[in-house]
Short mmCIF file of C-alpha atoms in Angstrom, two decimals:
data_model
loop_
_atom_site.label_atom_id
_atom_site.label_comp_id
_atom_site.label_asym_id
_atom_site.label_seq_id
_atom_site.Cartn_x
_atom_site.Cartn_y
_atom_site.Cartn_z
CA UNK A 6 0.00 0.00 0.00
CA UNK A 7 2.84 2.39 0.87
CA UNK A 8 4.53 1.73 -2.48
CA UNK A 9 1.28 2.42 -4.29
CA UNK A 10 0.69 5.73 -2.48
CA UNK A 11 4.30 6.75 -3.10
CA UNK A 12 3.82 6.07 -6.79
CA UNK A 13 0.69 8.24 -6.86
CA UNK A 14 2.56 11.04 -5.09
CA UNK A 15 5.46 10.91 -7.54
CA UNK A 16 3.11 10.98 -10.52
CA UNK A 17 1.30 14.03 -9.15
CA UNK A 18 4.63 15.73 -8.44
CA UNK A 19 5.82 15.08 -11.99
CA UNK A 20 2.56 16.43 -13.41
CA UNK A 21 2.89 19.57 -11.27
CA UNK A 22 6.46 20.21 -12.40
CA UNK A 23 5.48 19.83 -16.03
CA UNK A 24 2.51 22.15 -15.51
CA UNK A 25 4.64 24.91 -13.98
CA UNK A 26 7.49 24.44 -16.43
CA UNK A 27 5.11 24.87 -19.32
CA UNK A 28 4.01 28.28 -17.97
CA UNK A 29 7.58 29.52 -17.43
CA UNK A 30 8.75 28.26 -20.79
CA UNK A 31 5.89 29.96 -22.57
CA UNK A 32 6.84 33.41 -21.22
CA UNK A 33 10.57 32.91 -21.79
CA UNK A 34 9.94 31.75 -25.33
CA UNK A 35 7.80 34.81 -25.99
CA UNK A 36 10.59 37.20 -24.84
CA UNK A 37 13.29 35.40 -26.78
CA UNK A 38 11.20 35.40 -29.94
CA UNK A 39 10.63 39.17 -29.71
CA UNK A 40 14.38 39.87 -29.25
CA UNK A 41 15.27 37.68 -32.21
CA UNK A 42 12.71 39.43 -34.37
CA UNK A 43 14.00 42.92 -33.42
CA UNK A 44 17.60 41.90 -34.14
CA UNK A 45 16.67 40.53 -37.52
CA UNK A 46 14.69 43.66 -38.34
CA UNK A 47 17.59 45.94 -37.27
CA UNK A 48 20.11 44.10 -39.43
CA UNK A 49 17.79 44.11 -42.41
CA UNK A 50 17.23 47.88 -42.12
CA UNK A 51 20.99 48.49 -41.92
CA UNK A 52 21.49 46.50 -45.11
CA UNK A 53 18.76 48.51 -46.83
CA UNK A 54 20.34 51.79 -45.68
CA UNK A 55 23.71 50.72 -47.08
CA UNK A 56 22.11 49.92 -50.42
CA UNK A 57 20.18 53.22 -50.46
CA UNK A 58 23.33 55.15 -49.60
CA UNK A 59 25.24 53.56 -52.46
CA UNK A 60 22.42 54.46 -54.84
CA UNK A 61 22.29 58.03 -53.51
CA UNK A 62 18.78 57.70 -52.17
CA UNK A 63 19.65 58.92 -48.65
CA UNK A 64 21.98 61.73 -47.74
CA UNK A 65 22.38 61.47 -43.96
CA UNK A 66 22.70 57.82 -42.89
CA UNK A 67 23.81 58.59 -39.35
CA UNK A 68 20.53 60.33 -38.55
CA UNK A 69 18.49 57.42 -39.87
CA UNK A 70 20.55 54.88 -37.88
CA UNK A 71 19.93 56.88 -34.73
CA UNK A 72 16.18 56.92 -35.39
CA UNK A 73 16.22 53.14 -36.00
CA UNK A 74 18.05 52.53 -32.71
CA UNK A 75 15.57 54.68 -30.81
CA UNK A 76 12.71 52.71 -32.35
CA UNK A 77 14.23 49.42 -31.17
CA UNK A 78 14.91 50.78 -27.69
CA UNK A 79 11.28 51.81 -27.34
CA UNK A 80 10.25 48.13 -27.89
CA UNK A 81 12.26 46.87 -24.89
CA UNK A 82 9.89 46.35 -21.91
CA UNK A 83 10.76 48.24 -18.76
CA UNK A 84 12.09 46.42 -15.69
CA UNK A 85 8.76 46.82 -13.93
CA UNK A 86 7.05 44.86 -16.72
CA UNK A 87 9.57 42.03 -16.42
CA UNK A 88 9.01 41.93 -12.68
CA UNK A 89 5.26 41.91 -13.34
CA UNK A 90 5.67 38.91 -15.63
CA UNK A 91 7.61 37.08 -12.93
CA UNK A 92 4.94 37.94 -10.41
CA UNK A 93 2.19 36.68 -12.66
CA UNK A 94 3.86 33.30 -12.79
CA UNK A 95 2.40 32.58 -9.37
CA UNK A 96 -1.03 32.81 -10.94
CA UNK A 97 -0.32 29.21 -12.01
CA UNK A 98 -0.42 28.08 -8.37
CA UNK A 99 -4.26 27.90 -8.11
CA UNK A 100 -4.30 25.89 -11.33
CA UNK A 101 -1.76 23.52 -9.83
CA UNK A 102 -3.90 23.09 -6.71
CA UNK A 103 -6.98 22.43 -8.84
CA UNK A 104 -5.01 19.85 -10.84
CA UNK A 105 -4.03 17.96 -7.69
CA UNK A 106 -7.53 18.09 -6.17
CA UNK A 107 -9.29 16.98 -9.36
CA UNK A 108 -6.79 14.16 -9.89
CA UNK A 109 -7.21 12.84 -6.36
CA UNK A 110 -11.00 13.18 -6.44
CA UNK A 111 -11.23 11.38 -9.78
CA UNK A 112 -9.12 8.52 -8.53
CA UNK A 113 -11.04 8.17 -5.27
CA UNK A 114 -14.29 7.97 -7.25
CA UNK A 115 -13.26 5.71 -10.12
CA UNK A 116 -9.88 4.27 -9.19
CA UNK A 117 -11.11 1.46 -6.92
CA UNK A 118 -9.19 2.49 -3.82
CA UNK A 119 -11.79 0.77 -1.63
CA UNK A 120 -11.46 -2.46 -3.61
CA UNK A 121 -7.70 -2.22 -3.46
CA UNK A 122 -7.78 -1.74 0.28
CA UNK A 123 -10.12 -4.72 0.64
CA UNK A 124 -7.87 -6.86 -1.54
CA UNK A 125 -4.83 -5.94 0.56
CA UNK A 126 -6.72 -6.89 3.72
CA UNK A 127 -7.66 -10.23 2.18
CA UNK A 128 -4.03 -10.83 1.26
CA UNK A 129 -3.01 -10.23 4.85
CA UNK A 130 -5.74 -12.52 6.23
CA UNK A 131 -5.29 -15.28 3.62
CA UNK A 132 -2.68 -17.41 5.48
CA UNK A 133 -4.80 -17.46 8.64
CA UNK A 134 -7.99 -18.29 6.71
CA UNK A 135 -6.29 -21.15 4.92
CA UNK A 136 -4.90 -22.52 8.17
CA UNK A 137 -8.36 -22.31 9.75
CA UNK A 138 -9.89 -24.16 6.81
CA UNK A 139 -7.34 -26.96 7.03
CA UNK A 140 -7.69 -27.32 10.81
CA UNK A 141 -10.40 -29.94 11.55
CA UNK A 142 -10.85 -28.56 15.06
CA UNK A 143 -11.26 -24.92 14.05
CA UNK A 144 -14.57 -23.13 13.60
CA UNK A 145 -16.08 -23.40 10.10
CA UNK A 146 -15.47 -20.40 7.90
CA UNK A 147 -18.35 -18.05 7.21
CA UNK A 148 -19.48 -17.26 3.67
CA UNK A 149 -17.64 -13.95 3.84
CA UNK A 150 -14.46 -15.66 5.00
CA UNK A 151 -14.78 -18.27 2.26
CA UNK A 152 -15.12 -15.49 -0.31
CA UNK A 153 -11.99 -13.85 1.08
CA UNK A 154 -10.15 -17.17 0.99
CA UNK A 155 -11.20 -17.65 -2.62
CA UNK A 156 -9.88 -14.21 -3.58
CA UNK A 157 -6.61 -14.76 -1.75
CA UNK A 158 -6.13 -18.18 -3.32
CA UNK A 159 -6.85 -16.83 -6.79
CA UNK A 160 -4.22 -14.14 -6.26
CA UNK A 161 -1.70 -16.72 -5.08
CA UNK A 162 -2.30 -18.88 -8.15
CA UNK A 163 -1.43 -15.96 -10.41
CA UNK A 164 2.16 -16.41 -9.25
CA UNK A 165 1.92 -20.21 -8.83
CA UNK A 166 0.11 -21.43 -11.96
CA UNK A 167 1.38 -25.02 -11.50
CA UNK A 168 -0.01 -25.41 -7.97
CA UNK A 169 -2.32 -28.42 -8.49
CA UNK A 170 -3.72 -28.52 -4.95
CA UNK A 171 -4.39 -24.78 -5.12
CA UNK A 172 -6.45 -25.08 -8.31
CA UNK A 173 -8.36 -28.03 -6.86
CA UNK A 174 -9.14 -26.05 -3.70
CA UNK A 175 -10.22 -23.04 -5.77
CA UNK A 176 -12.62 -25.24 -7.72
CA UNK A 177 -14.16 -26.69 -4.56
CA UNK A 178 -14.51 -23.24 -3.06
CA UNK A 179 -16.34 -22.20 -6.21
CA UNK A 180 -18.75 -25.10 -5.75
CA UNK A 181 -19.39 -24.17 -2.11
CA UNK A 182 -19.98 -20.53 -3.06
CA UNK A 183 -22.16 -21.46 -6.07
CA UNK A 184 -19.65 -19.90 -8.43
CA UNK A 185 -20.08 -22.47 -11.19
CA UNK A 186 -18.03 -20.60 -13.77
CA UNK A 187 -15.10 -20.10 -11.43
CA UNK A 188 -15.24 -23.71 -10.27
CA UNK A 189 -15.31 -25.02 -13.81
CA UNK A 190 -12.35 -22.90 -14.90
CA UNK A 191 -10.36 -23.95 -11.83
CA UNK A 192 -10.98 -27.67 -12.39
CA UNK A 193 -10.18 -27.36 -16.09
CA UNK A 194 -6.84 -25.78 -15.18
CA UNK A 195 -6.19 -28.49 -12.60
CA UNK A 196 -6.98 -31.23 -15.12
CA UNK A 197 -4.46 -29.71 -17.51
CA UNK A 198 -1.87 -30.33 -14.82
CA UNK A 199 -3.18 -33.81 -13.88
CA UNK A 200 -5.48 -35.13 -16.64
CA UNK A 201 -5.81 -38.62 -15.09
CA UNK A 202 -6.63 -37.53 -11.55
CA UNK A 203 -9.79 -39.49 -10.67
CA UNK A 204 -10.99 -37.18 -7.87
CA UNK A 205 -10.55 -34.09 -10.04
CA UNK A 206 -12.51 -35.73 -12.84
CA UNK A 207 -15.33 -36.42 -10.38
CA UNK A 208 -15.27 -32.80 -9.20
CA UNK A 209 -15.37 -31.57 -12.78
CA UNK A 210 -18.26 -33.92 -13.59
CA UNK A 211 -20.18 -32.60 -10.58
CA UNK A 212 -19.74 -29.00 -11.74
CA UNK A 213 -20.99 -29.93 -15.21
CA UNK A 214 -23.93 -31.82 -13.70
CA UNK A 215 -24.96 -28.77 -11.67
CA UNK A 216 -24.76 -26.54 -14.73
CA UNK A 217 -27.93 -25.20 -16.28
CA UNK A 218 -26.55 -25.88 -19.76
CA UNK A 219 -27.89 -29.17 -21.22
CA UNK A 220 -24.66 -29.61 -23.17
CA UNK A 221 -22.69 -29.53 -19.91
CA UNK A 222 -25.07 -32.11 -18.43
CA UNK A 223 -24.56 -34.45 -21.38
CA UNK A 224 -20.79 -34.00 -21.17
CA UNK A 225 -20.93 -34.83 -17.47
CA UNK A 226 -22.93 -38.00 -18.18
CA UNK A 227 -20.34 -39.23 -20.68
CA UNK A 228 -17.49 -38.46 -18.29
CA UNK A 229 -19.22 -40.25 -15.39
CA UNK A 230 -19.82 -43.35 -17.49
CA UNK A 231 -16.12 -43.45 -18.33
CA UNK A 232 -15.24 -43.07 -14.66
CA UNK A 233 -17.66 -45.86 -13.74
CA UNK A 234 -15.84 -48.20 -16.12
CA UNK A 235 -12.65 -47.54 -14.16
CA UNK A 236 -14.30 -48.04 -10.75
CA UNK A 237 -17.70 -49.77 -11.17
CA UNK A 238 -18.59 -49.57 -7.46
CA UNK A 239 -17.42 -46.07 -6.66
CA UNK A 240 -20.15 -44.54 -4.51
CA UNK A 241 -19.65 -40.95 -5.55
CA UNK A 242 -19.58 -41.77 -9.25
CA UNK A 243 -22.76 -43.85 -8.98
CA UNK A 244 -24.51 -41.09 -7.05
CA UNK A 245 -23.48 -38.39 -9.53
CA UNK A 246 -24.44 -40.54 -12.52
CA UNK A 247 -27.87 -41.26 -11.03
CA UNK A 248 -28.53 -37.60 -10.31
CA UNK A 249 -27.25 -36.56 -13.72
CA UNK A 250 -29.50 -39.07 -15.47
CA UNK A 251 -32.53 -38.08 -13.36
CA UNK A 252 -32.07 -34.39 -14.21
CA UNK A 253 -31.94 -35.30 -17.90
CA UNK A 254 -35.12 -37.40 -17.46
CA UNK A 255 -33.20 -40.59 -18.22
CA UNK A 256 -35.12 -42.40 -15.52
CA UNK A 257 -34.05 -45.96 -16.35
CA UNK A 258 -30.38 -44.98 -16.09
CA UNK A 259 -31.06 -43.14 -12.83
CA UNK A 260 -32.93 -46.10 -11.32
CA UNK A 261 -30.21 -48.56 -12.35
CA UNK A 262 -27.49 -46.38 -10.83
CA UNK A 263 -29.38 -45.91 -7.56
CA UNK A 264 -30.16 -49.61 -7.31
CA UNK A 265 -26.48 -50.42 -7.84
CA UNK A 266 -25.67 -47.89 -5.15
CA UNK A 267 -28.03 -49.65 -2.72
CA UNK A 268 -26.14 -52.88 -3.36
CA UNK A 269 -22.82 -51.20 -2.59
CA UNK A 270 -23.81 -49.29 0.54
CA UNK A 271 -23.80 -51.01 3.95
CA UNK A 272 -27.18 -52.10 5.28
CA UNK A 273 -27.11 -49.52 8.08
CA UNK A 274 -26.02 -46.60 5.91
CA UNK A 275 -28.39 -43.64 6.55
CA UNK A 276 -28.29 -42.70 2.87
CA UNK A 277 -30.21 -45.79 1.83
CA UNK A 278 -33.60 -44.35 2.78
CA UNK A 279 -33.15 -41.23 0.67
CA UNK A 280 -31.90 -43.28 -2.27
CA UNK A 281 -34.94 -45.55 -2.07
CA UNK A 282 -37.23 -42.51 -2.16
CA UNK A 283 -35.34 -41.21 -5.17
CA UNK A 284 -35.90 -44.51 -6.96
CA UNK A 285 -39.62 -44.33 -6.30
CA UNK A 286 -39.72 -40.72 -7.49
CA UNK A 287 -37.96 -41.74 -10.70
CA UNK A 288 -40.47 -44.54 -11.19
CA UNK A 289 -43.29 -42.08 -10.66
CA UNK A 290 -41.90 -39.62 -13.19
CA UNK A 291 -41.33 -42.47 -15.64
CA UNK A 292 -44.87 -43.81 -15.15
CA UNK A 293 -43.58 -47.09 -13.73
CA UNK A 294 -45.36 -47.09 -10.38
CA UNK A 295 -47.29 -50.29 -9.71
CA UNK A 296 -49.73 -48.53 -7.38
CA UNK A 297 -51.12 -45.03 -7.26
CA UNK A 298 -53.71 -43.33 -5.10
CA UNK A 299 -55.79 -40.43 -6.42
CA UNK A 300 -57.31 -38.12 -3.82
CA UNK A 301 -59.82 -35.37 -4.51
CA UNK A 302 -60.22 -32.83 -1.71
CA UNK A 303 -63.26 -30.59 -1.27
CA UNK A 304 -64.30 -27.99 1.31
CA UNK A 305 -67.55 -27.92 3.23
CA UNK A 306 -69.48 -24.61 3.00
CA UNK A 307 -68.63 -23.77 6.62
CA UNK A 308 -64.92 -24.49 6.14
CA UNK A 309 -64.88 -22.44 2.96
CA UNK A 310 -66.26 -19.42 4.84
CA UNK A 311 -64.00 -19.69 7.87
CA UNK A 312 -60.79 -20.93 6.30
CA UNK A 313 -58.11 -18.20 6.42
CA UNK A 314 -56.10 -17.51 3.27
CA UNK A 315 -52.77 -19.26 2.83
CA UNK A 316 -51.74 -22.20 4.92
CA UNK A 317 -50.35 -25.60 3.96
CA UNK A 318 -52.31 -28.75 3.15
CA UNK A 319 -51.03 -32.10 4.42
CA UNK A 320 -52.35 -35.33 2.91
CA UNK A 321 -51.44 -38.39 4.96
CA UNK A 322 -52.27 -42.03 4.29
CA UNK A 323 -52.30 -44.63 7.08
CA UNK A 324 -53.17 -48.30 7.23
CA UNK A 325 -56.16 -47.46 9.41
CA UNK A 326 -54.55 -49.06 12.47
CA UNK A 327 -51.28 -47.28 13.21
CA UNK A 328 -51.27 -43.47 13.38
CA UNK A 329 -47.86 -43.44 11.67
CA UNK A 330 -48.44 -42.39 8.05
CA UNK A 331 -47.56 -44.71 5.21
CA UNK A 332 -47.33 -41.80 2.77
CA UNK A 333 -47.41 -38.02 3.19
CA UNK A 334 -47.68 -35.15 0.75
CA UNK A 335 -47.41 -31.42 1.46
CA UNK A 336 -48.90 -28.92 -0.99
CA UNK A 337 -50.34 -25.42 -1.15
CA UNK A 338 -54.15 -25.57 -1.11
CA UNK A 339 -54.90 -23.47 -4.18
CA UNK A 340 -58.48 -23.57 -5.47
CA UNK A 341 -60.86 -26.31 -4.40
CA UNK A 342 -61.62 -28.99 -5.31
CA UNK A 343 -58.01 -30.19 -5.43
CA UNK A 344 -56.99 -33.43 -7.11
CA UNK A 345 -53.61 -35.06 -6.44
CA UNK A 346 -51.85 -38.42 -6.44
CA UNK A 347 -49.69 -40.34 -3.97
CA UNK A 348 -47.48 -43.37 -4.52
CA UNK A 349 -44.42 -45.08 -3.07
CA UNK A 350 -42.31 -41.98 -3.68
CA UNK A 351 -44.28 -40.33 -0.85
CA UNK A 352 -43.49 -43.11 1.62
CA UNK A 353 -42.28 -42.11 5.08
CA UNK A 354 -40.37 -45.37 5.60
CA UNK A 355 -39.16 -47.59 2.81
CA UNK A 356 -40.23 -50.76 4.61
CA UNK A 357 -43.82 -49.43 4.84
CA UNK A 358 -44.79 -48.49 1.32
CA UNK A 359 -48.19 -47.65 -0.04
CA UNK A 360 -48.03 -50.51 -2.52
CA UNK A 361 -47.71 -53.11 0.28
CA UNK A 362 -50.83 -52.06 2.21
CA UNK A 363 -54.07 -54.03 2.35
CA UNK A 364 -56.26 -51.17 3.56
CA UNK A 365 -55.83 -47.41 3.81
CA UNK A 366 -57.34 -44.29 5.32
CA UNK A 367 -56.72 -40.77 3.99
CA UNK A 368 -56.62 -37.71 6.22
CA UNK A 369 -56.32 -34.14 4.88
CA UNK A 370 -55.52 -31.15 7.10
CA UNK A 371 -54.95 -27.48 6.34
CA UNK A 372 -52.36 -26.07 8.73
CA UNK A 373 -52.81 -22.34 9.14
CA UNK A 374 -49.23 -21.90 10.37
CA UNK A 375 -47.73 -24.52 8.08
CA UNK A 376 -46.70 -26.84 10.92
CA UNK A 377 -46.78 -30.60 10.52
CA UNK A 378 -48.37 -31.23 13.94
CA UNK A 379 -52.10 -30.47 14.31
CA UNK A 380 -52.97 -27.23 16.10
CA UNK A 381 -56.27 -25.88 17.44
CA UNK A 382 -58.26 -24.19 14.70
CA UNK A 383 -56.89 -26.30 11.83
CA UNK A 384 -59.53 -27.64 9.44
CA UNK A 385 -59.37 -31.31 8.46
CA UNK A 386 -61.25 -34.21 6.97
CA UNK A 387 -60.78 -37.98 6.81
CA UNK A 388 -62.01 -40.82 4.67
CA UNK A 389 -63.28 -44.14 5.86
CA UNK A 390 -60.94 -47.13 6.07
CA UNK A 391 -61.20 -48.84 2.70
CA UNK A 392 -59.56 -51.88 1.12
CA UNK A 393 -56.57 -51.00 -1.05
CA UNK A 394 -56.10 -52.64 -4.43
CA UNK A 395 -53.29 -50.43 -5.70
CA UNK A 396 -55.29 -48.08 -7.93
CA UNK A 397 -58.12 -46.20 -6.32
CA UNK A 398 -59.82 -42.83 -6.19
CA UNK A 399 -60.83 -41.48 -2.77
CA UNK A 400 -62.80 -38.32 -2.03
CA UNK A 401 -62.12 -36.40 1.18
CA UNK A 402 -64.20 -33.46 2.41
CA UNK A 403 -62.63 -30.98 4.83
CA UNK A 404 -65.50 -30.35 7.22
CA UNK A 405 -64.12 -30.46 10.77
CA UNK A 406 -62.08 -28.06 12.88
CA UNK A 407 -59.36 -29.14 15.29
CA UNK A 408 -60.51 -28.42 18.87
#
């Protein structure tokens, strides 16, 4: 920072010197030009007098020379005028002050001094932020600190372009901060340094999968399939490939990848439940569900009058015996009547699916505050317990109020 300010000071000083020198030089040049012109004129007149005298045009040359000299003397400015010119040189001082003020004001407004100061602060804090990130016992960095770390790391990589771990870290920071473009560029640079690095290829595929560009998604799918050939049971690759296929509506590929993932994961892995729900959702979107419940919800006249605007509608399906729902769906009420469907993708527990039930009961509740647990004043309705054959239509009228 000190070097930068010193540079600014020297530039302003140089500009000031040039500004003042230009004013002095202009006046000195004007005086010298007038003297040269008078000398030239005097010599020319003398030559003309000599020629006239030889031709007998003039009779008294001495008198004419004296008149010429007096004429030239009258053109010499008095000493007071010269002093006045020197005094007027200080008129340049206000202009110099204006030059300095305008220059500084323009820089402060458009020169990015605030950004420069912030960048210098980040540079000073960068080593500590990086150490905190690498310390497993330290507090997690805030979003602001992560942004500062990203800026500091990017600056470091300008001088260390072959730092593979630095580029990899920059890419992962970009993913955390949702800077997809920065993450992609960082991983591309890292892969130029280590094109066969499996983890970097996975990171790059994840960035492409998250992209909103369909071409990036397709490129990610091809890359993930190549990675799966190298390591057929890699959990991260299978997960990314399933998600990538699901986002591209390639439901069969997504289901196959998730099912393979279930075979690889331990039986007590907590991720299994979410994966099973994803499989059911993919089946639903692909129209492959073996069972589907259609529910049409209506409002009684009293509920329609008293129901406050907004709220959240919960549709829960039980087996009619246990209060624990088999399937749950949460939607905004909208306009009544409302028609919706439930299937195994809405299951609460994967070992208690809708398709495995013998009988069901549907309960619909509108939560005024959006909470899942019933509260006094909520309006609800319930169907009778009916046999379940896998494809049914049930009507539910909301006509009761929670006491």
